[in-house]
Amino acid sequence: MAERTEGATQVFVDHRELLFAIVYNILGSVADTEDVLQETWLSWTGRARRTPPEAITNPRAYLVRIGVNHALARRAAIIRRRETYVGPWLPEPLLDEAAPEDSADRTLRTESVSLALLVVLESLTPLERAVFVLNEVFGYAHTEIAEVIDRSPAAVRQLAHRAREHVHARRPLYRARPRVRRQATERFVEAALGGDIGALMEILAPDVTVWTDGGGKGPAGLRPVRGRDKAARLFAGYAARRGSGLDIRYRRVNGDDSAVLFAGESPYAVMVMDLTPDGERVSDVYIVTNPEKLARVRRDGETGEVGETGEVGETGEVGETGEVGETEEEHA
């Protein structure tokens, strides 16, 4: 029996990062994802105690099915929690610092969709979101998804069509190249946190929206700030805070170059920018200050893959990391 459990545990470990990536994209929360993975492991090892692992011909498919269904159950709990959440709710940022640079785990971790797309996915039903993630992000066929969520292929196709239409209506088909995104991110951060209002007004789109998620525990507004003038005034406050010791590190967050702000050794905010289709201006800014969502952010956690740290105005060229392909957002 012990050998069975040990063998089942190894199979789970072999697929853990795939499960993490799928479940995180369905839930948008690292903490909830870890809980779901624990539930998945318990379900998997419980099955192994009754049936030899080798009797399951496709353990990957079986584990994905368990994980997705646990995630769908957890999704309902997350929706209930959001009903009493203070202010705008944003997904928990996933920083690309959890795995060594050359590991397969790192590749799977960065398979998550962007923070901006995760925000759009929040408006889908749980089943639509699961189908979209499995189909658009991980390339599962409709027939495979039907087995995972226990629906007919025809029902899955309908769910996929509705989800795709909804996402495409809210996300542009074009996505700026990684170098363009890096340069725009640096320009924005230098202007916003350096107090250069003129440069800030040039890079912000007229209808820019700033979303701040503090959850009632970190600095944030109770509703999104819309419009260039209001956004500029908001960032003037961040620039003032910068003068009293706020430090900036450039990291990859959900696959995109972003800024992580620290007050001393403690994370203060994660800032993620979304660009207009031409890549010239910032259309949305997502700022997470809720300390619970920043609990996994470490000042010394950078792996050198994004760029140099330092003061605003001293950034220079962001360190080259190679093209981080045009990922799932290309479909959105």
Short mmCIF file of N, CA and C in Angstrom, two decimals, residues 5 21 34 37 80 111-112 116 122 132 172 183 192 240 245 247 259 261-265 267 269 271 280 293-294 316:
data_model
loop_
_atom_site.label_atom_id
_atom_site.label_comp_id
_atom_site.label_asym_id
_atom_site.label_seq_id
_atom_site.Cartn_x
_atom_site.Cartn_y
_atom_site.Cartn_z
N THR A 5 1.04 4.42 -2.72
CA THR A 5 0.92 5.84 -2.39
C THR A 5 2.14 6.61 -2.88
N ALA A 21 -0.71 25.62 -13.40
CA ALA A 21 -0.97 26.60 -14.46
C ALA A 21 -2.45 26.60 -14.87
N GLU A 34 -3.18 26.66 -4.69
CA GLU A 34 -2.44 25.72 -3.85
C GLU A 34 -3.40 24.83 -3.07
N LEU A 37 -4.76 22.22 -5.43
CA LEU A 37 -3.77 21.19 -5.72
C LEU A 37 -3.65 20.21 -4.56
N ARG A 80 -18.43 34.05 -4.06
CA ARG A 80 -19.12 34.48 -2.83
C ARG A 80 -18.26 35.44 -2.03
N GLU A 111 3.08 30.17 -18.38
CA GLU A 111 2.02 29.88 -19.33
C GLU A 111 0.71 30.55 -18.92
N SER A 112 0.74 31.23 -17.76
CA SER A 112 -0.48 31.90 -17.32
C SER A 112 -0.79 33.06 -18.25
N ALA A 116 -4.32 41.41 -17.43
CA ALA A 116 -5.43 42.08 -18.12
C ALA A 116 -6.44 41.06 -18.64
N GLU A 122 -12.76 37.07 -15.62
CA GLU A 122 -13.61 37.13 -14.43
C GLU A 122 -15.08 37.28 -14.78
N PHE A 132 -12.50 27.97 -21.87
CA PHE A 132 -11.61 28.92 -22.56
C PHE A 132 -10.15 28.63 -22.21
N PRO A 172 -8.16 43.27 -27.59
CA PRO A 172 -7.76 43.40 -29.00
C PRO A 172 -7.04 42.16 -29.51
N GLN A 183 9.63 48.75 -23.27
CA GLN A 183 9.93 50.17 -23.41
C GLN A 183 8.77 51.03 -22.90
N ALA A 192 5.33 58.28 -14.30
CA ALA A 192 4.35 58.24 -13.21
C ALA A 192 5.00 58.38 -11.85
N ALA A 240 4.82 61.27 -4.94
CA ALA A 240 5.14 61.85 -3.64
C ALA A 240 5.59 60.77 -2.67
N GLY A 245 10.86 57.08 0.03
CA GLY A 245 11.54 55.79 0.14
C GLY A 245 10.97 54.63 -0.63
N ASP A 247 10.82 52.10 -3.50
CA ASP A 247 11.82 51.59 -4.45
C ASP A 247 11.13 50.76 -5.52
N ALA A 259 6.12 46.58 -12.95
CA ALA A 259 6.88 47.21 -11.88
C ALA A 259 6.39 46.71 -10.53
N LEU A 261 6.79 47.64 -6.53
CA LEU A 261 7.23 48.71 -5.64
C LEU A 261 7.42 48.16 -4.23
N PHE A 262 8.51 48.59 -3.60
CA PHE A 262 8.81 48.15 -2.24
C PHE A 262 8.95 49.35 -1.32
N ALA A 263 8.45 49.21 -0.10
CA ALA A 263 8.70 50.16 0.97
C ALA A 263 9.62 49.44 1.94
N GLY A 264 10.90 49.75 1.87
CA GLY A 264 11.88 48.99 2.63
C GLY A 264 11.97 47.59 2.05
N GLU A 265 11.84 46.58 2.90
CA GLU A 265 11.89 45.20 2.44
C GLU A 265 10.51 44.64 2.11
N PRO A 267 6.80 44.45 0.18
CA PRO A 267 6.15 44.84 -1.08
C PRO A 267 5.05 45.86 -0.83
N ALA A 269 3.36 47.52 -3.79
CA ALA A 269 2.38 47.42 -4.87
C ALA A 269 3.01 46.69 -6.05
N MET A 271 2.44 46.83 -10.17
CA MET A 271 1.80 47.65 -11.20
C MET A 271 1.97 46.97 -12.56
N GLU A 280 1.38 52.21 -28.34
CA GLU A 280 1.96 53.51 -28.09
C GLU A 280 1.56 54.10 -26.74
N LYS A 293 -2.37 39.55 -1.17
CA LYS A 293 -2.04 39.15 -2.53
C LYS A 293 -0.56 39.40 -2.86
N LEU A 294 0.14 40.09 -1.97
CA LEU A 294 1.57 40.36 -2.18
C LEU A 294 2.44 39.54 -1.25
N GLY A 316 17.91 52.71 -17.85
CA GLY A 316 18.67 52.29 -19.00
C GLY A 316 17.91 51.26 -19.79
#
